[in-house]
Amino acid sequence: MEHGSIERDIHVDASPEVVFEVISRPEHMQEWWPDEARFEPVEGAPGELFWRDAVTGETMTVALTVVEVDPPSRFSFRWCYVDGERGGDSLLVTFDLEPTQQGTRVRMTETGFREMGWEVAVLEEQYREHATAWDHYIPRLGAYVERLVSAP
Protein backbone atom coordinates (compact mmCIF):
# COMPACT_ATOMS: atom_id res chain seq x y z
CA MET A 1 0.00 0.00 0.00
CA GLU A 2 1.18 3.49 -0.82
CA HIS A 3 1.61 5.65 2.29
CA GLY A 4 2.83 8.81 0.59
CA SER A 5 -0.19 11.07 0.73
CA ILE A 6 -3.88 11.27 1.54
CA GLU A 7 -6.17 13.22 -0.78
CA ARG A 8 -9.80 14.05 -0.26
CA ASP A 9 -12.01 16.13 -2.55
CA ILE A 10 -15.33 17.73 -1.80
CA HIS A 11 -17.49 20.18 -3.70
CA VAL A 12 -19.28 22.89 -1.75
CA ASP A 13 -21.89 25.39 -2.91
CA ALA A 14 -20.02 28.47 -1.72
CA SER A 15 -17.46 30.84 -3.16
CA PRO A 16 -13.72 30.19 -2.72
CA GLU A 17 -13.62 33.30 -0.52
CA VAL A 18 -16.13 31.82 1.94
CA VAL A 19 -14.46 28.40 1.90
CA PHE A 20 -11.04 29.97 2.44
CA GLU A 21 -12.31 31.61 5.65
CA VAL A 22 -13.71 28.26 6.84
CA ILE A 23 -10.39 26.42 6.37
CA SER A 24 -8.04 29.20 7.50
CA ARG A 25 -9.72 30.91 10.46
CA PRO A 26 -9.64 29.20 13.88
CA GLU A 27 -13.17 30.26 14.77
CA HIS A 28 -14.49 28.45 11.67
CA MET A 29 -12.06 25.52 11.70
CA GLN A 30 -13.13 24.46 15.18
CA GLU A 31 -16.70 24.16 13.93
CA TRP A 32 -15.80 21.20 11.71
CA TRP A 33 -12.42 19.79 12.82
CA PRO A 34 -10.74 20.28 16.24
CA ASP A 35 -12.60 21.18 19.41
CA GLU A 36 -10.49 24.32 19.60
CA ALA A 37 -7.94 25.99 17.33
CA ARG A 38 -5.51 28.79 18.14
CA PHE A 39 -3.40 30.35 15.39
CA GLU A 40 -3.14 33.42 13.19
CA PRO A 41 -3.66 32.70 9.48
CA VAL A 42 -0.28 34.23 8.64
CA GLU A 43 2.65 32.42 7.02
CA GLY A 44 5.07 31.18 9.67
CA ALA A 45 2.63 31.65 12.56
CA PRO A 46 2.69 28.97 15.27
CA GLY A 47 -0.53 27.54 16.62
CA GLU A 48 -2.24 24.67 18.36
CA LEU A 49 -5.19 22.36 17.78
CA PHE A 50 -7.05 20.75 20.67
CA TRP A 51 -9.25 17.66 20.82
CA ARG A 52 -11.10 16.68 23.99
CA ASP A 53 -12.02 13.09 24.76
CA ALA A 54 -15.71 13.18 25.72
CA VAL A 55 -15.34 10.08 27.91
CA THR A 56 -12.12 10.82 29.82
CA GLY A 57 -12.12 14.61 29.59
CA GLU A 58 -8.47 14.50 28.52
CA THR A 59 -7.26 17.01 25.95
CA MET A 60 -4.83 16.22 23.15
CA THR A 61 -2.86 19.23 21.95
CA VAL A 62 -1.11 19.24 18.58
CA ALA A 63 1.31 21.98 17.52
CA LEU A 64 1.03 23.43 14.04
CA THR A 65 2.81 26.03 11.94
CA VAL A 66 1.06 27.92 9.14
CA VAL A 67 3.05 27.40 5.93
CA GLU A 68 1.14 29.11 3.11
CA VAL A 69 -1.73 31.60 3.05
CA ASP A 70 -2.84 32.46 -0.50
CA PRO A 71 -6.46 33.65 -0.39
CA PRO A 72 -8.75 32.41 -1.77
CA SER A 73 -6.91 29.48 -3.36
CA ARG A 74 -4.55 27.78 -0.87
CA PHE A 75 -3.98 27.32 2.84
CA SER A 76 -1.42 24.92 4.28
CA PHE A 77 0.17 24.05 7.61
CA ARG A 78 2.60 21.59 9.16
CA TRP A 79 1.61 19.48 12.15
CA CYS A 80 2.32 16.17 13.94
CA TYR A 81 5.97 17.06 14.51
CA VAL A 82 8.15 14.04 15.34
CA ASP A 83 9.73 15.76 18.33
CA GLY A 84 6.46 17.29 19.56
CA GLU A 85 7.78 20.81 19.05
CA ARG A 86 7.91 22.82 15.84
CA GLY A 87 11.06 21.31 14.42
CA GLY A 88 12.13 18.23 12.57
CA ASP A 89 9.90 16.07 10.43
CA SER A 90 6.19 16.78 10.25
CA LEU A 91 3.14 16.23 8.11
CA LEU A 92 1.98 18.89 5.64
CA VAL A 93 -1.75 19.56 5.12
CA THR A 94 -2.71 21.64 2.09
CA PHE A 95 -6.17 22.85 1.12
CA ASP A 96 -6.43 23.86 -2.54
CA LEU A 97 -9.60 25.68 -3.60
CA GLU A 98 -10.77 25.82 -7.20
CA PRO A 99 -13.81 27.83 -8.28
CA THR A 100 -16.51 25.94 -10.19
CA GLN A 101 -19.74 27.11 -11.79
CA GLN A 102 -21.69 25.99 -8.71
CA GLY A 103 -19.20 26.81 -5.96
CA THR A 104 -15.78 25.49 -4.98
CA ARG A 105 -13.88 22.24 -5.31
CA VAL A 106 -11.84 21.68 -2.15
CA ARG A 107 -8.88 19.30 -2.31
CA MET A 108 -7.21 18.40 0.97
CA THR A 109 -3.80 16.74 0.66
CA GLU A 110 -1.77 15.44 3.59
CA THR A 111 1.82 14.44 2.82
CA GLY A 112 5.03 13.50 4.59
CA PHE A 113 4.13 10.13 6.09
CA ARG A 114 7.14 8.25 4.69
CA GLU A 115 9.49 11.05 5.75
CA MET A 116 8.51 10.78 9.43
CA GLY A 117 11.00 8.00 10.12
CA TRP A 118 8.36 5.73 11.67
CA GLU A 119 8.71 1.95 11.70
CA VAL A 120 6.50 0.28 9.08
CA ALA A 121 3.80 -0.74 11.59
CA VAL A 122 3.61 2.80 13.02
CA LEU A 123 3.56 4.31 9.51
CA GLU A 124 0.68 2.05 8.48
CA GLU A 125 -1.26 2.79 11.68
CA GLN A 126 -0.76 6.57 11.46
CA TYR A 127 -1.66 6.63 7.77
CA ARG A 128 -4.81 4.58 8.40
CA GLU A 129 -5.82 6.76 11.38
CA HIS A 130 -5.34 9.98 9.41
CA ALA A 131 -7.19 8.63 6.34
CA THR A 132 -10.12 7.56 8.53
CA ALA A 133 -10.15 10.91 10.33
CA TRP A 134 -10.22 12.88 7.07
CA ASP A 135 -13.08 10.65 5.87
CA HIS A 136 -14.95 11.89 8.94
CA TYR A 137 -13.92 15.56 8.95
CA ILE A 138 -14.03 16.52 5.24
CA PRO A 139 -17.83 15.87 5.05
CA ARG A 140 -18.17 17.94 8.24
CA LEU A 141 -16.35 20.77 6.45
CA GLY A 142 -18.92 20.58 3.65
CA ALA A 143 -21.85 20.48 6.08
CA TYR A 144 -20.50 23.47 8.01
CA VAL A 145 -20.06 25.53 4.83
CA GLU A 146 -23.61 24.62 3.82
CA ARG A 147 -24.98 25.76 7.21
CA LEU A 148 -22.91 28.93 7.04
CA VAL A 149 -24.10 30.04 3.60
CA SER A 150 -27.74 29.09 4.24
CA ALA A 151 -27.95 30.98 7.54
CA PRO A 152 -30.19 34.07 7.34
CSV table of C-alpha atoms in Angstrom, one decimal:
chain,number,residue,atom,x,y,z
A,1,MET,CA,0.0,0.0,0.0
A,2,GLU,CA,1.2,3.5,-0.8
A,3,HIS,CA,1.6,5.7,2.3
A,4,GLY,CA,2.8,8.8,0.6
A,5,SER,CA,-0.2,11.1,0.7
A,6,ILE,CA,-3.9,11.3,1.5
A,7,GLU,CA,-6.2,13.2,-0.8
A,8,ARG,CA,-9.8,14.0,-0.3
A,9,ASP,CA,-12.0,16.1,-2.6
A,10,ILE,CA,-15.3,17.7,-1.8
A,11,HIS,CA,-17.5,20.2,-3.7
A,12,VAL,CA,-19.3,22.9,-1.7
A,13,ASP,CA,-21.9,25.4,-2.9
A,14,ALA,CA,-20.0,28.5,-1.7
A,15,SER,CA,-17.5,30.8,-3.2
A,16,PRO,CA,-13.7,30.2,-2.7
A,17,GLU,CA,-13.6,33.3,-0.5
A,18,VAL,CA,-16.1,31.8,1.9
A,19,VAL,CA,-14.5,28.4,1.9
A,20,PHE,CA,-11.0,30.0,2.4
A,21,GLU,CA,-12.3,31.6,5.6
A,22,VAL,CA,-13.7,28.3,6.8
A,23,ILE,CA,-10.4,26.4,6.4
A,24,SER,CA,-8.0,29.2,7.5
A,25,ARG,CA,-9.7,30.9,10.5
A,26,PRO,CA,-9.6,29.2,13.9
A,27,GLU,CA,-13.2,30.3,14.8
A,28,HIS,CA,-14.5,28.5,11.7
A,29,MET,CA,-12.1,25.5,11.7
A,30,GLN,CA,-13.1,24.5,15.2
A,31,GLU,CA,-16.7,24.2,13.9
A,32,TRP,CA,-15.8,21.2,11.7
A,33,TRP,CA,-12.4,19.8,12.8
A,34,PRO,CA,-10.7,20.3,16.2
A,35,ASP,CA,-12.6,21.2,19.4
A,36,GLU,CA,-10.5,24.3,19.6
A,37,ALA,CA,-7.9,26.0,17.3
A,38,ARG,CA,-5.5,28.8,18.1
A,39,PHE,CA,-3.4,30.4,15.4
A,40,GLU,CA,-3.1,33.4,13.2
A,41,PRO,CA,-3.7,32.7,9.5
A,42,VAL,CA,-0.3,34.2,8.6
A,43,GLU,CA,2.6,32.4,7.0
A,44,GLY,CA,5.1,31.2,9.7
A,45,ALA,CA,2.6,31.6,12.6
A,46,PRO,CA,2.7,29.0,15.3
A,47,GLY,CA,-0.5,27.5,16.6
A,48,GLU,CA,-2.2,24.7,18.4
A,49,LEU,CA,-5.2,22.4,17.8
A,50,PHE,CA,-7.1,20.8,20.7
A,51,TRP,CA,-9.3,17.7,20.8
A,52,ARG,CA,-11.1,16.7,24.0
A,53,ASP,CA,-12.0,13.1,24.8
A,54,ALA,CA,-15.7,13.2,25.7
A,55,VAL,CA,-15.3,10.1,27.9
A,56,THR,CA,-12.1,10.8,29.8
A,57,GLY,CA,-12.1,14.6,29.6
A,58,GLU,CA,-8.5,14.5,28.5
A,59,THR,CA,-7.3,17.0,26.0
A,60,MET,CA,-4.8,16.2,23.2
A,61,THR,CA,-2.9,19.2,21.9
A,62,VAL,CA,-1.1,19.2,18.6
A,63,ALA,CA,1.3,22.0,17.5
A,64,LEU,CA,1.0,23.4,14.0
A,65,THR,CA,2.8,26.0,11.9
A,66,VAL,CA,1.1,27.9,9.1
A,67,VAL,CA,3.0,27.4,5.9
A,68,GLU,CA,1.1,29.1,3.1
A,69,VAL,CA,-1.7,31.6,3.0
A,70,ASP,CA,-2.8,32.5,-0.5
A,71,PRO,CA,-6.5,33.6,-0.4
A,72,PRO,CA,-8.7,32.4,-1.8
A,73,SER,CA,-6.9,29.5,-3.4
A,74,ARG,CA,-4.5,27.8,-0.9
A,75,PHE,CA,-4.0,27.3,2.8
A,76,SER,CA,-1.4,24.9,4.3
A,77,PHE,CA,0.2,24.0,7.6
A,78,ARG,CA,2.6,21.6,9.2
A,79,TRP,CA,1.6,19.5,12.1
A,80,CYS,CA,2.3,16.2,13.9
A,81,TYR,CA,6.0,17.1,14.5
A,82,VAL,CA,8.2,14.0,15.3
A,83,ASP,CA,9.7,15.8,18.3
A,84,GLY,CA,6.5,17.3,19.6
A,85,GLU,CA,7.8,20.8,19.1
A,86,ARG,CA,7.9,22.8,15.8
A,87,GLY,CA,11.1,21.3,14.4
A,88,GLY,CA,12.1,18.2,12.6
A,89,ASP,CA,9.9,16.1,10.4
A,90,SER,CA,6.2,16.8,10.3
A,91,LEU,CA,3.1,16.2,8.1
A,92,LEU,CA,2.0,18.9,5.6
A,93,VAL,CA,-1.7,19.6,5.1
A,94,THR,CA,-2.7,21.6,2.1
A,95,PHE,CA,-6.2,22.8,1.1
A,96,ASP,CA,-6.4,23.9,-2.5
A,97,LEU,CA,-9.6,25.7,-3.6
A,98,GLU,CA,-10.8,25.8,-7.2
A,99,PRO,CA,-13.8,27.8,-8.3
A,100,THR,CA,-16.5,25.9,-10.2
A,101,GLN,CA,-19.7,27.1,-11.8
A,102,GLN,CA,-21.7,26.0,-8.7
A,103,GLY,CA,-19.2,26.8,-6.0
A,104,THR,CA,-15.8,25.5,-5.0
A,105,ARG,CA,-13.9,22.2,-5.3
A,106,VAL,CA,-11.8,21.7,-2.2
A,107,ARG,CA,-8.9,19.3,-2.3
A,108,MET,CA,-7.2,18.4,1.0
A,109,THR,CA,-3.8,16.7,0.7
A,110,GLU,CA,-1.8,15.4,3.6
A,111,THR,CA,1.8,14.4,2.8
A,112,GLY,CA,5.0,13.5,4.6
A,113,PHE,CA,4.1,10.1,6.1
A,114,ARG,CA,7.1,8.2,4.7
A,115,GLU,CA,9.5,11.1,5.8
A,116,MET,CA,8.5,10.8,9.4
A,117,GLY,CA,11.0,8.0,10.1
A,118,TRP,CA,8.4,5.7,11.7
A,119,GLU,CA,8.7,2.0,11.7
A,120,VAL,CA,6.5,0.3,9.1
A,121,ALA,CA,3.8,-0.7,11.6
A,122,VAL,CA,3.6,2.8,13.0
A,123,LEU,CA,3.6,4.3,9.5
A,124,GLU,CA,0.7,2.1,8.5
A,125,GLU,CA,-1.3,2.8,11.7
A,126,GLN,CA,-0.8,6.6,11.5
A,127,TYR,CA,-1.7,6.6,7.8
A,128,ARG,CA,-4.8,4.6,8.4
A,129,GLU,CA,-5.8,6.8,11.4
A,130,HIS,CA,-5.3,10.0,9.4
A,131,ALA,CA,-7.2,8.6,6.3
A,132,THR,CA,-10.1,7.6,8.5
A,133,ALA,CA,-10.1,10.9,10.3
A,134,TRP,CA,-10.2,12.9,7.1
A,135,ASP,CA,-13.1,10.6,5.9
A,136,HIS,CA,-15.0,11.9,8.9
A,137,TYR,CA,-13.9,15.6,8.9
A,138,ILE,CA,-14.0,16.5,5.2
A,139,PRO,CA,-17.8,15.9,5.0
A,140,ARG,CA,-18.2,17.9,8.2
A,141,LEU,CA,-16.4,20.8,6.5
A,142,GLY,CA,-18.9,20.6,3.6
A,143,ALA,CA,-21.9,20.5,6.1
A,144,TYR,CA,-20.5,23.5,8.0
A,145,VAL,CA,-20.1,25.5,4.8
A,146,GLU,CA,-23.6,24.6,3.8
A,147,ARG,CA,-25.0,25.8,7.2
A,148,LEU,CA,-22.9,28.9,7.0
A,149,VAL,CA,-24.1,30.0,3.6
A,150,SER,CA,-27.7,29.1,4.2
A,151,ALA,CA,-28.0,31.0,7.5
A,152,PRO,CA,-30.2,34.1,7.3
